[in-house]
Short mmCIF file of C-alpha atoms in Angstrom, two decimals:
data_model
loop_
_atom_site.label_atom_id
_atom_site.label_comp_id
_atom_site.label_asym_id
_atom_site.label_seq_id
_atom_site.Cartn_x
_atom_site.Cartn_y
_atom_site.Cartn_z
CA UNK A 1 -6.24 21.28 14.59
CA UNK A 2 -2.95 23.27 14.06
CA UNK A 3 -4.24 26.99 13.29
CA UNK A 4 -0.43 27.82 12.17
CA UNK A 5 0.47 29.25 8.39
CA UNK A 6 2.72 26.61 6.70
CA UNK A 7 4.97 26.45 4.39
CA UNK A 8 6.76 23.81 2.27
CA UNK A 9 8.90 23.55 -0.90
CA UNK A 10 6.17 21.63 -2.95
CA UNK A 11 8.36 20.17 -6.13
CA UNK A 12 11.12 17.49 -5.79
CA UNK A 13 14.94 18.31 -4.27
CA UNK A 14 17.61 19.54 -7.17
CA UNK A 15 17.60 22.08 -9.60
CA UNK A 16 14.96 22.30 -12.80
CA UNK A 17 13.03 25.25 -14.85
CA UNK A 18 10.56 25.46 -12.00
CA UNK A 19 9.95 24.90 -8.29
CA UNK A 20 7.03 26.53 -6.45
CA UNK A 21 7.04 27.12 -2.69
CA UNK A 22 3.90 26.52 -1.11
CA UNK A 23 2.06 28.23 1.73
CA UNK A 24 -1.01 27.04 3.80
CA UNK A 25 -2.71 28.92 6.55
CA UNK A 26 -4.44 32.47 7.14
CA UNK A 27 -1.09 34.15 6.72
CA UNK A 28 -1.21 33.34 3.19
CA UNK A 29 -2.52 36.58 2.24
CA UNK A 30 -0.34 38.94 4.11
CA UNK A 31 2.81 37.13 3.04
CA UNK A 32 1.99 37.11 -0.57
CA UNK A 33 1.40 41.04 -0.27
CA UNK A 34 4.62 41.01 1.66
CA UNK A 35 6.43 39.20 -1.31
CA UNK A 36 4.54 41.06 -4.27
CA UNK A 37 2.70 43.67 -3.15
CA UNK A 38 -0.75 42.85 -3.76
CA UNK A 39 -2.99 39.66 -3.12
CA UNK A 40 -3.98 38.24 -6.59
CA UNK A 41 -7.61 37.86 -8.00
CA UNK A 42 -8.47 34.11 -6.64
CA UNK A 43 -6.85 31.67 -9.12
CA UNK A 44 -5.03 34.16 -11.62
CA UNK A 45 -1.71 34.09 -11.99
CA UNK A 46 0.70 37.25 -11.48
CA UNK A 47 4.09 37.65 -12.37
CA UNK A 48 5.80 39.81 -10.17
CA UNK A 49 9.41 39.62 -8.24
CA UNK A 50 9.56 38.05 -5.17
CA UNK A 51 10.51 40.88 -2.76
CA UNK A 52 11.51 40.74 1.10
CA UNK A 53 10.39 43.17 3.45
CA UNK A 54 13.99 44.73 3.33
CA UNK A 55 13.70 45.46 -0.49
CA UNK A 56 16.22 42.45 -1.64
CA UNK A 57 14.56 40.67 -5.22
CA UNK A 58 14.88 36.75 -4.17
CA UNK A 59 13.55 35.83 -7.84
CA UNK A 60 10.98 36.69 -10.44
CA UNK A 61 8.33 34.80 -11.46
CA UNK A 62 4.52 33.58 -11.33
CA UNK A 63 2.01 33.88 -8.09
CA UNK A 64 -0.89 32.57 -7.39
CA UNK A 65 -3.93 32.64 -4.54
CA UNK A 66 -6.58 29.63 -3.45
CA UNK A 67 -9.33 31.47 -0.84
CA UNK A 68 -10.05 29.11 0.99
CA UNK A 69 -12.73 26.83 1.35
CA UNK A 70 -12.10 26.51 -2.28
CA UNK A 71 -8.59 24.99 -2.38
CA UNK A 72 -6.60 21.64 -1.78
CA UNK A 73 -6.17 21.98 2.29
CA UNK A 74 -9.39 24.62 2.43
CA UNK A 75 -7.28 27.01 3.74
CA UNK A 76 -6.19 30.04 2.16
CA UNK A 77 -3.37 29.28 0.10
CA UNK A 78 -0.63 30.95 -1.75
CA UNK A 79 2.10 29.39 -4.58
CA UNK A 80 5.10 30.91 -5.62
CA UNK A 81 6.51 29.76 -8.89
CA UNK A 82 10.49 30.32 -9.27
CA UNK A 83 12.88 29.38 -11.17
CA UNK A 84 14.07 25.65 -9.68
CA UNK A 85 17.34 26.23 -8.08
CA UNK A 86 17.64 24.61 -5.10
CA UNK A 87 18.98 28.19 -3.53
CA UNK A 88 16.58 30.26 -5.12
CA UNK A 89 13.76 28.19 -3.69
CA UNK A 90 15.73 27.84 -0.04
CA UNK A 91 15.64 32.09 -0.51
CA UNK A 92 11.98 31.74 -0.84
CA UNK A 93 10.80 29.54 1.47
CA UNK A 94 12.85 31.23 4.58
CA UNK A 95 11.28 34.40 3.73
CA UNK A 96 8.01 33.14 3.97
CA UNK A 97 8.92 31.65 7.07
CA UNK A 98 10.09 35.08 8.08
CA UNK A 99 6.60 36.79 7.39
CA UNK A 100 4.95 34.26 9.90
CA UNK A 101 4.94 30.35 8.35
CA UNK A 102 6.47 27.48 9.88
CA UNK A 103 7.65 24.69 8.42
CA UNK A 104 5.44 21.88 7.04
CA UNK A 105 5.85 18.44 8.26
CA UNK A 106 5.68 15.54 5.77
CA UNK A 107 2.17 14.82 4.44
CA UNK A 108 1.05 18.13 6.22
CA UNK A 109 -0.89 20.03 3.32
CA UNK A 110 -2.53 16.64 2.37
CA UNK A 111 -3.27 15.82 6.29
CA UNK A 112 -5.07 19.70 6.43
CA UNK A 113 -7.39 18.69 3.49
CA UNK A 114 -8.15 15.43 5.52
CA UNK A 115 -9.74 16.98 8.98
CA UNK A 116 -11.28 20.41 6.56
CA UNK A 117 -13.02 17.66 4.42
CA UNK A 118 -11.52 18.29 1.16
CA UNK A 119 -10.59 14.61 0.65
CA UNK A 120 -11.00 11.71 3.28
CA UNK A 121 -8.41 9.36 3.90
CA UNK A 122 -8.14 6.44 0.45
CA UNK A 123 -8.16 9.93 -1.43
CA UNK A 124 -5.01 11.39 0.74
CA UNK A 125 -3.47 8.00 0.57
CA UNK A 126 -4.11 8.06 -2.95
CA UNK A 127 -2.32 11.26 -3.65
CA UNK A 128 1.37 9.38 -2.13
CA UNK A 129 0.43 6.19 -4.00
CA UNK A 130 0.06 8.74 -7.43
CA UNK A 131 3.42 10.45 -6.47
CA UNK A 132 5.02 6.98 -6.08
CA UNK A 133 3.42 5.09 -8.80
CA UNK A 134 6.14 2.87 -10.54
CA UNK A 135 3.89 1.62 -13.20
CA UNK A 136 1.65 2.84 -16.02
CA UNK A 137 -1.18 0.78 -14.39
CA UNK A 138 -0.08 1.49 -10.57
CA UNK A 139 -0.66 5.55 -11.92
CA UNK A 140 -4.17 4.91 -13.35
CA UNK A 141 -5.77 3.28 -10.57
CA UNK A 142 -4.05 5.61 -8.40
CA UNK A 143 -6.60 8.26 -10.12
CA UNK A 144 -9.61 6.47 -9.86
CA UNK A 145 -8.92 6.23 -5.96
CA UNK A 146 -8.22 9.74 -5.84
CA UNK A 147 -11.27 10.24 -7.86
CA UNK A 148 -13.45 8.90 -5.18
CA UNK A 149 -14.36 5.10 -6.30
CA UNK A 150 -13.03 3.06 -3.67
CA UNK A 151 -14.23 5.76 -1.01
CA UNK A 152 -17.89 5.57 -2.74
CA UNK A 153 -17.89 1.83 -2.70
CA UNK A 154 -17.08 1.72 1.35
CA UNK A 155 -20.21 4.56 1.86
CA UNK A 156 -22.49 3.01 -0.04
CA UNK A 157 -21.62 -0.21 2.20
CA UNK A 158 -21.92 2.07 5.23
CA UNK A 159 -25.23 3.33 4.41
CA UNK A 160 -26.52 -0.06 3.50
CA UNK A 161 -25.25 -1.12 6.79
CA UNK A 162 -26.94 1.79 8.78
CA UNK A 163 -30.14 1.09 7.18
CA UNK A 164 -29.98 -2.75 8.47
CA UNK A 165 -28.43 -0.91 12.16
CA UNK A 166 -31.72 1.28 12.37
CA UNK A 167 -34.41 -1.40 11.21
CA UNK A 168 -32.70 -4.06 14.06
CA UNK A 169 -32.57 -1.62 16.59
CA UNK A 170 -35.96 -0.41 16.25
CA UNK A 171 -37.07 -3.92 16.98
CA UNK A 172 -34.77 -3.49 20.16
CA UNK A 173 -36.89 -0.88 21.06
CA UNK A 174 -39.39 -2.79 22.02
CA UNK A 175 -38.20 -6.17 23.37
CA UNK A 176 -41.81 -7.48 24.45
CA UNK A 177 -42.92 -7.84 20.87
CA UNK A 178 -42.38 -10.65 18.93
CA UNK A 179 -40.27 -10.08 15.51
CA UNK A 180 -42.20 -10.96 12.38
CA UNK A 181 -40.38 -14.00 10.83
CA UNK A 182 -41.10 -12.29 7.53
CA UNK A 183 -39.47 -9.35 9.16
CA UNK A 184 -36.12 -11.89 9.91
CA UNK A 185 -36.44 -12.99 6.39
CA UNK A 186 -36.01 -9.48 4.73
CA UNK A 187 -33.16 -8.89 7.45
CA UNK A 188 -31.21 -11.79 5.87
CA UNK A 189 -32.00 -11.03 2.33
CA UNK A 190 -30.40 -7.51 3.24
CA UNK A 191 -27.40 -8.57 4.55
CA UNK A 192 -26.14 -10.93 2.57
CA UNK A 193 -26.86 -8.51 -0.07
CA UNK A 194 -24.37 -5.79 1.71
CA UNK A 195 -22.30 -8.89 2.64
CA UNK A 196 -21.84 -9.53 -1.55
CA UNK A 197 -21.16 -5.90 -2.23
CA UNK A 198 -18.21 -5.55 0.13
CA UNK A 199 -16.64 -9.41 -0.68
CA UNK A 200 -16.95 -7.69 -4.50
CA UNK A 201 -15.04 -4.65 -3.32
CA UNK A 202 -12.69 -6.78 -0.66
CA UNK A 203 -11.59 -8.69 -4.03
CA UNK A 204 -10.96 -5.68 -6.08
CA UNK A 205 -9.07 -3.50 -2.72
CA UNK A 206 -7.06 -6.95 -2.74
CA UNK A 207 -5.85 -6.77 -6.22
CA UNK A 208 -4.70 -3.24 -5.74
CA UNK A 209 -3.15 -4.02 -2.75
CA UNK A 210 -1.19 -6.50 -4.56
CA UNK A 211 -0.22 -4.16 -7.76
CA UNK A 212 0.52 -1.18 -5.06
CA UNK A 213 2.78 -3.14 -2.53
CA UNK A 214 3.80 -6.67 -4.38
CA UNK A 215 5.00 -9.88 -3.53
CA UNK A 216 7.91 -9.97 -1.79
CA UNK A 217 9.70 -13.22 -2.77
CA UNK A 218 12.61 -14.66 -1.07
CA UNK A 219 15.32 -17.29 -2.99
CA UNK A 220 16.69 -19.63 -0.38
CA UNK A 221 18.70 -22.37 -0.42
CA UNK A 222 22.05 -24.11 -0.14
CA UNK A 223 24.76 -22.34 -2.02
CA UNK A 224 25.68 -22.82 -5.27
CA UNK A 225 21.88 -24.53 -6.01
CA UNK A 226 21.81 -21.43 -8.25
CA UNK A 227 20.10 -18.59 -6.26
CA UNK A 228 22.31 -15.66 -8.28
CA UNK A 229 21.26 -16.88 -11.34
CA UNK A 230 17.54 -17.18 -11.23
CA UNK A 231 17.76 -13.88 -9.81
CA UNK A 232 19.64 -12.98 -12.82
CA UNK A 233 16.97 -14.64 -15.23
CA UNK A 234 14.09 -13.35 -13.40
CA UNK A 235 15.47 -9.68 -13.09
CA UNK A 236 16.88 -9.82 -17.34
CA UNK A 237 20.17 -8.62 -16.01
CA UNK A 238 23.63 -9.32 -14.13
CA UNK A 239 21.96 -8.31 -10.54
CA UNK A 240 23.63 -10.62 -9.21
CA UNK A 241 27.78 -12.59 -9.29
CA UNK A 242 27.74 -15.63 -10.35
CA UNK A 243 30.49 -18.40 -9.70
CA UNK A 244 31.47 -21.66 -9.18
CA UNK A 245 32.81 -20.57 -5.80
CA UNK A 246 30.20 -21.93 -3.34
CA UNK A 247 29.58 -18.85 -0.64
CA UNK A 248 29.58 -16.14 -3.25
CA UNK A 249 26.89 -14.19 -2.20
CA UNK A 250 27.54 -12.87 1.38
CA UNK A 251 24.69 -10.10 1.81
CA UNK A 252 21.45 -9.59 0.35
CA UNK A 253 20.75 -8.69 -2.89
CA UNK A 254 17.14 -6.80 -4.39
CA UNK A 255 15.83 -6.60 -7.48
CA UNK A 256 12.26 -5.42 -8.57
CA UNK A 257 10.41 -6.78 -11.63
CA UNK A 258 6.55 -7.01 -12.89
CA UNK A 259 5.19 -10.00 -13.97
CA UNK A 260 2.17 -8.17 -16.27
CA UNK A 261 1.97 -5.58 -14.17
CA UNK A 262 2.21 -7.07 -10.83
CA UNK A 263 5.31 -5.99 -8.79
CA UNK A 264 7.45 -8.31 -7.51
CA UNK A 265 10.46 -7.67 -5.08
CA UNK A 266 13.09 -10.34 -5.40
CA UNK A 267 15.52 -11.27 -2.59
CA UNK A 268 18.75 -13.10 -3.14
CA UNK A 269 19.96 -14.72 0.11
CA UNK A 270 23.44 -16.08 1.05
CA UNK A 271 23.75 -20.16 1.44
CA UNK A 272 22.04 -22.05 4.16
CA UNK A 273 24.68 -24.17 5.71
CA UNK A 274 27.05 -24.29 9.04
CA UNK A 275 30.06 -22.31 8.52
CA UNK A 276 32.64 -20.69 11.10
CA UNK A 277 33.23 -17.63 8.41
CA UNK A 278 32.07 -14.37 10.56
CA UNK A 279 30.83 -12.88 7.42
CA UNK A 280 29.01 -15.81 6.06
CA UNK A 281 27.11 -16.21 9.33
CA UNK A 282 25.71 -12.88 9.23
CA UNK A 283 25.02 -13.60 5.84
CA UNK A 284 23.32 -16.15 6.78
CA UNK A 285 21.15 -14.34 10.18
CA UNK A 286 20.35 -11.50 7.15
CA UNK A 287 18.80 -14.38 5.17
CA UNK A 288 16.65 -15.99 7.94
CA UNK A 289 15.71 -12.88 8.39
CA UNK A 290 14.88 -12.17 5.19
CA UNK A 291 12.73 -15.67 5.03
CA UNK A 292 10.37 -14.31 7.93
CA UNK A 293 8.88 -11.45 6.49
CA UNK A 294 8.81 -12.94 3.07
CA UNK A 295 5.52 -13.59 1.52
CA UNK A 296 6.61 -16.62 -0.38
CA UNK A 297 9.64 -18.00 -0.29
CA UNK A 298 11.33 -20.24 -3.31
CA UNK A 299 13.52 -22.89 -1.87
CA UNK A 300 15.82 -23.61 -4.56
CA UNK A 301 17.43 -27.05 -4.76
CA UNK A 302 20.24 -28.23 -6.75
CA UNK A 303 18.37 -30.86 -8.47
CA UNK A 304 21.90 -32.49 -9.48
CA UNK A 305 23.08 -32.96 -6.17
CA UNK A 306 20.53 -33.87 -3.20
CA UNK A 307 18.96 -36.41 -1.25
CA UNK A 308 15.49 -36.49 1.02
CA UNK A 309 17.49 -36.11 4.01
CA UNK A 310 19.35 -32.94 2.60
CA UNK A 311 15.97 -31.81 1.87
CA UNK A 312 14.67 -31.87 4.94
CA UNK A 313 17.55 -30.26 6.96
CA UNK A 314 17.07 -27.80 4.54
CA UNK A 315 13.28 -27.39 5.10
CA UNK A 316 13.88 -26.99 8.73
CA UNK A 317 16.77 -24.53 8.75
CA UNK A 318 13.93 -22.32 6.75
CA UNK A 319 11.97 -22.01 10.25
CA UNK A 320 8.40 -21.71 10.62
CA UNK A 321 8.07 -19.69 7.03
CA UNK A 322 3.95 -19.92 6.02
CA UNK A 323 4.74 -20.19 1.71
CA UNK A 324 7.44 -22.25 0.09
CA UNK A 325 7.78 -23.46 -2.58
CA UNK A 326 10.38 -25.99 -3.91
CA UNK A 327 12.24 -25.51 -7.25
CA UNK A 328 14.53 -27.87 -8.18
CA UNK A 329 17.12 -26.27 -10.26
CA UNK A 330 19.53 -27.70 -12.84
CA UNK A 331 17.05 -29.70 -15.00
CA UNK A 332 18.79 -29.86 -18.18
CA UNK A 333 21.11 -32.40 -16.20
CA UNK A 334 18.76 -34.47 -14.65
CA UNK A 335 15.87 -35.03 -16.97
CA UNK A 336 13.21 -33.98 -14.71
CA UNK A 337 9.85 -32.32 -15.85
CA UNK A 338 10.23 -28.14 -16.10
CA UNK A 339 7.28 -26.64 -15.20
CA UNK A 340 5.15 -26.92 -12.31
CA UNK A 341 3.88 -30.54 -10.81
CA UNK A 342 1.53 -31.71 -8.38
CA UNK A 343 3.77 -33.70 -6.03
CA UNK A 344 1.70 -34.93 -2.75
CA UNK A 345 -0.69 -32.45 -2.67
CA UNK A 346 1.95 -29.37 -2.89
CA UNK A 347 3.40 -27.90 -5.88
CA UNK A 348 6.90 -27.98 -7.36
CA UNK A 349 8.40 -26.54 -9.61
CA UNK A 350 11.30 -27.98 -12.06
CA UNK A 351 13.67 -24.98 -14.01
CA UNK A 352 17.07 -24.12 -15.27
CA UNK A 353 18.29 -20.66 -14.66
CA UNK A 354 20.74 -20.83 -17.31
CA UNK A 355 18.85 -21.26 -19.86
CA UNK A 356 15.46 -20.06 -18.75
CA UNK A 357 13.95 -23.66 -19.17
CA UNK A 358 10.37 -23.39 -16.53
CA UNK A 359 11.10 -19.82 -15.82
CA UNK A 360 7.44 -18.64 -17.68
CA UNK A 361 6.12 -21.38 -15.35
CA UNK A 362 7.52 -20.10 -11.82
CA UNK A 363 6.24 -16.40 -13.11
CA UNK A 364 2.30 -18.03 -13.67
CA UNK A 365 2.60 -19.60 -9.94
CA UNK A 366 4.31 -16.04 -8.39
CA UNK A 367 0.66 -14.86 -9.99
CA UNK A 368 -1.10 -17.70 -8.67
CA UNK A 369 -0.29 -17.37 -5.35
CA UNK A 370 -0.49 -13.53 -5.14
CA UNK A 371 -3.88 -14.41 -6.33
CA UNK A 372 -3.24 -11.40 -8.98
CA UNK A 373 -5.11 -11.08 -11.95
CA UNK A 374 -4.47 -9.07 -15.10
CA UNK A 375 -4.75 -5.12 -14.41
CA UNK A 376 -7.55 -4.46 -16.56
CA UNK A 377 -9.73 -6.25 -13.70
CA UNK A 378 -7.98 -4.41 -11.19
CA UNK A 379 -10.87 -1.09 -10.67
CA UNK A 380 -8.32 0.87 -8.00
CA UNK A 381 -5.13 1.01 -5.91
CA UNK A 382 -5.59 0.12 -2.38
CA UNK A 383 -3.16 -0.79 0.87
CA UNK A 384 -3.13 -3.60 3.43
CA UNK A 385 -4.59 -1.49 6.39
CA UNK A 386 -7.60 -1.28 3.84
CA UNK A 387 -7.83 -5.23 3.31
CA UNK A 388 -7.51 -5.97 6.26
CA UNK A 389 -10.41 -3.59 7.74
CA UNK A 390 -12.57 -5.17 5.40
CA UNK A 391 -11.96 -8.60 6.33
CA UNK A 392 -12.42 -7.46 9.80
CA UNK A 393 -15.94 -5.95 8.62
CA UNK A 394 -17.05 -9.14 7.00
CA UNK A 395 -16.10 -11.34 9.47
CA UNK A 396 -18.49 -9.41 12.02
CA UNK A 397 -21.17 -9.07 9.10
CA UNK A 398 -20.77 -13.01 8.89
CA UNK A 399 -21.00 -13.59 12.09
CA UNK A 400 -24.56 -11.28 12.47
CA UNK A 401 -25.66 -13.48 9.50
CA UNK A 402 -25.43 -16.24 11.41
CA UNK A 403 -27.05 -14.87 14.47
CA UNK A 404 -29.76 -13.78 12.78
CA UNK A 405 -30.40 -17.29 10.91
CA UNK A 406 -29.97 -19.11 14.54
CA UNK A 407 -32.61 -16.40 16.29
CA UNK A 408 -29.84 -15.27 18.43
CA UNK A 409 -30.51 -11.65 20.34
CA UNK A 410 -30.72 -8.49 18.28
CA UNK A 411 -29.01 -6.69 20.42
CA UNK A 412 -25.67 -8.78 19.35
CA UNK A 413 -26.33 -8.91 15.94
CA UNK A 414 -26.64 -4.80 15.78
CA UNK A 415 -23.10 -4.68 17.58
CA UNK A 416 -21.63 -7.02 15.05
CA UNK A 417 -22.83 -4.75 12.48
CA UNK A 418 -21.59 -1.81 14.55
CA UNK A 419 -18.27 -2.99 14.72
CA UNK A 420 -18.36 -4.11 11.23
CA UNK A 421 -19.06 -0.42 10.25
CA UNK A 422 -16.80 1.26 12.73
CA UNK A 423 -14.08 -1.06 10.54
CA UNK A 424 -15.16 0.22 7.66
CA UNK A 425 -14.92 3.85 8.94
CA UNK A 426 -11.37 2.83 9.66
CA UNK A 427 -10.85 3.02 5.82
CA UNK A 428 -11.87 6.57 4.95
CA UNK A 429 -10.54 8.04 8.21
CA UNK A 430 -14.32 8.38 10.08
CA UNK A 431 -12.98 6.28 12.87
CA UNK A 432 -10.01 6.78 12.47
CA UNK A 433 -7.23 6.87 15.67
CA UNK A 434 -4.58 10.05 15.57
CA UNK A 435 -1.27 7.84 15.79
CA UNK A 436 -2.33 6.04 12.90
CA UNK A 437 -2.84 9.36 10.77
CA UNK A 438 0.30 10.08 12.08
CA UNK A 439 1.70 7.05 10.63
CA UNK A 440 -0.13 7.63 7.20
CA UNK A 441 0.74 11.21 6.48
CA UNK A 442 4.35 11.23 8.13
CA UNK A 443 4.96 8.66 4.83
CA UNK A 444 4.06 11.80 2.74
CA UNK A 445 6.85 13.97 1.07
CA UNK A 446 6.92 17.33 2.70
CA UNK A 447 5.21 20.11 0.36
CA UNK A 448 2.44 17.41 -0.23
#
């Protein structure tokens, strides 16, 4: 581990009342008696100007000291509280850079409280997923994961499954005995158990995967089957131009909505169709673009105006998307059902985006196939990387299941488990590889 002293402006860019400068490391001590003159009684605050070696006054204002191991990054810490100019604090930081810190990297403070076990990794993640919280709900459940209750459902998983490694391998131990079919018996009853528990917290990481990250929709179709305007209706505002002018929309448009609670990122898209305009066609490559890393996409058909062959060139210019669904726009001229139907086996959905007619209906099915439910049986905030380690983890666990029903050797059914718990180590950073924490913690803001 990096044994330098860092240092970081800690609050956000621009000017306010207050900005604190933040410094990590075992310089901490000899830079705050550099600045002030004194190291401060553990966790009392001083004021005192902020004074270079040189005798210039960069500011006036509160100081305090963490000892380490009892701080955030375990270190010995110090935190300067000025006022929040963004020169003032520049003043600050350089001269603590100047008494021996170097700058932090993003994420850094929260990475040093990773690998001195202050926090392990959900709770680190946690702390970026508080800071970026854009909902009331996304904020609470960003506590409880900081609070430990993911992290304590994946040990107690863990432990069960080192219990179930130990009593297999024990057997392994000695391979000329025969193993007890009772013995087999309370094997299976055990893991199917542990295989419950983590489906139980698989469903629950899910749903706050889904309220931290969203659904990213896509709106494709030809142009003018009204793309602009059910991104209008669906975002409550103008987002998007709207005209009879087929073509309008060249580039991509965004807009982000919650559908009770749920984020949602909405993607306009220009018109599918051939055209020798330079600007439409990369309109166009944006929006197939756009359609492959979509999780759904809505196909949106003017239900005025089509036929079953326009529908299908249209399906195919989509390319191999996973999710679509089919809304046929324009209702109130045609008569058809709004709402969603059961047509062959898939869904559809009938609306009009001028007048909001089915709209309620396409929100319930962006729900449905998020598979979100309502926050208040969401228990924390969790990220992809975390779902997908745990369906990793149970597919192994599955797998041993089945091994041990069909008498298969022990010795395979203790590596499925093995590898089933080195996934789940994955999640709180016990097996965890260094480019990936890299990945994690360069996400961070710097001074966090």
């Amino acid at each position: 581990m990096d044994k330098h002293t860092i240092a970081a402006i800690a609050t956000p860019p621009g000017r306010g009342g207050v900005g604190i400068v933040r410094v990590s490391g075992s310089k901490a001590p000899q830079i705050l008696q550099a600045l002030i003159g004194q190291i401060p009684e553990p966790r009392r605050a001083v004021f005192s100007p902020f004074t270079t070696p040189a005798g210039d006054i960069l500011d006036t204002g509160i100081a305090l000291f963490f000892a380490g191991p009892h701080s955030f990054t375990g270190e010995d810490i110090a935190e300067l509280h000025c006022h929040g100019g963004p020169v003032v604090l520049d003043r600050v930081l350089k001269a603590t850079l100047g008494l021996g810190a170097r700058l932090a990297q993003p994420g850094e403070f929260s990475q040093r409280a990773f690998l001195n076990d202050k926090i392990d990794l959900t709770e680190a993640e946690a702390i970026a997923d508080l800071i970026d919280s854009a909902s009331e709900d996304a904020a609470r459940l960003a506590v409880r994961t900081l609070q430990g209750e993911f992290s304590a459902r994946i040990h107690t998983t863990v432990q069960a499954l080192v219990q179930l490694r130990t009593g297999i391998e024990a057997h392994i131990d000695f391979p000329d005995e025969e193993v007890d079919p009772r013995v087999i018996a309370q094997l299976q009853t055990q893991l199917r158990s542990v295989i419950e528990r983590l489906t139980s917290t698989f469903d629950a990481a899910r749903q706050g995967a889904i309220l931290r990250e969203g659904l990213v929709v896509v709106i494709a179709g030809a142009p003018n089957a009204g793309k602009s305007t059910l991104l209008n209706q669906l975002a409550g505002n103008d987002v998007a131009i709207v005209t009879e002018i087929p073509g309008t929309t060249r580039d991509i448009l965004r807009a982000e909505i919650q559908i009770d609670g749920m984020p949602v990122h909405i993607i306009d898209t220009a018109g599918l169709r051939e055209s020798s305009d330079p600007v439409e066609q990369e309109g166009i490559r944006r929006a197939r673009a756009e359609i492959e890393r979509a999780d759904l996409v809505l196909l949106l058909i003017d239900d005025s105006h089509h036929d079953d062959a326009q529908l299908q060139i249209l399906r195919r210019s989509l390319g191999p998307t996973r999710r679509v669904t089919r809304v046929f726009n324009k209702v109130d001229l045609t008569g058809r059902q709004a709402g969603i139907v059961d047509v062959d086996g898939e869904r559809e959905l009938g609306i009009c985006a001028n007048d909001g007619r089915g709209i309620d209906s396409l929100r319930e099915h962006l729900k449905s196939i998020a598979g979100f439910r309502s926050s208040g049986e969401t228990t924390f905030l969790a990220r992809t990387r975390h779902v997908d380690a745990m369906t990793r983890a149970l597919e192994s666990m599955r797998r041993a299941a089945e091994n041990l029903s069909g008498s298969c050797a022990l010795e395979l059914i203790a590596e499925d488990l093995r590898i089933a718990q080195q996934h789940l180590g994955q999640i709180t950073g016990e097996f965890t590889s260094d480019d990936l924490l890299g990945e994690i913690f360069s996400t961070f803001c710097i001074g966090k």
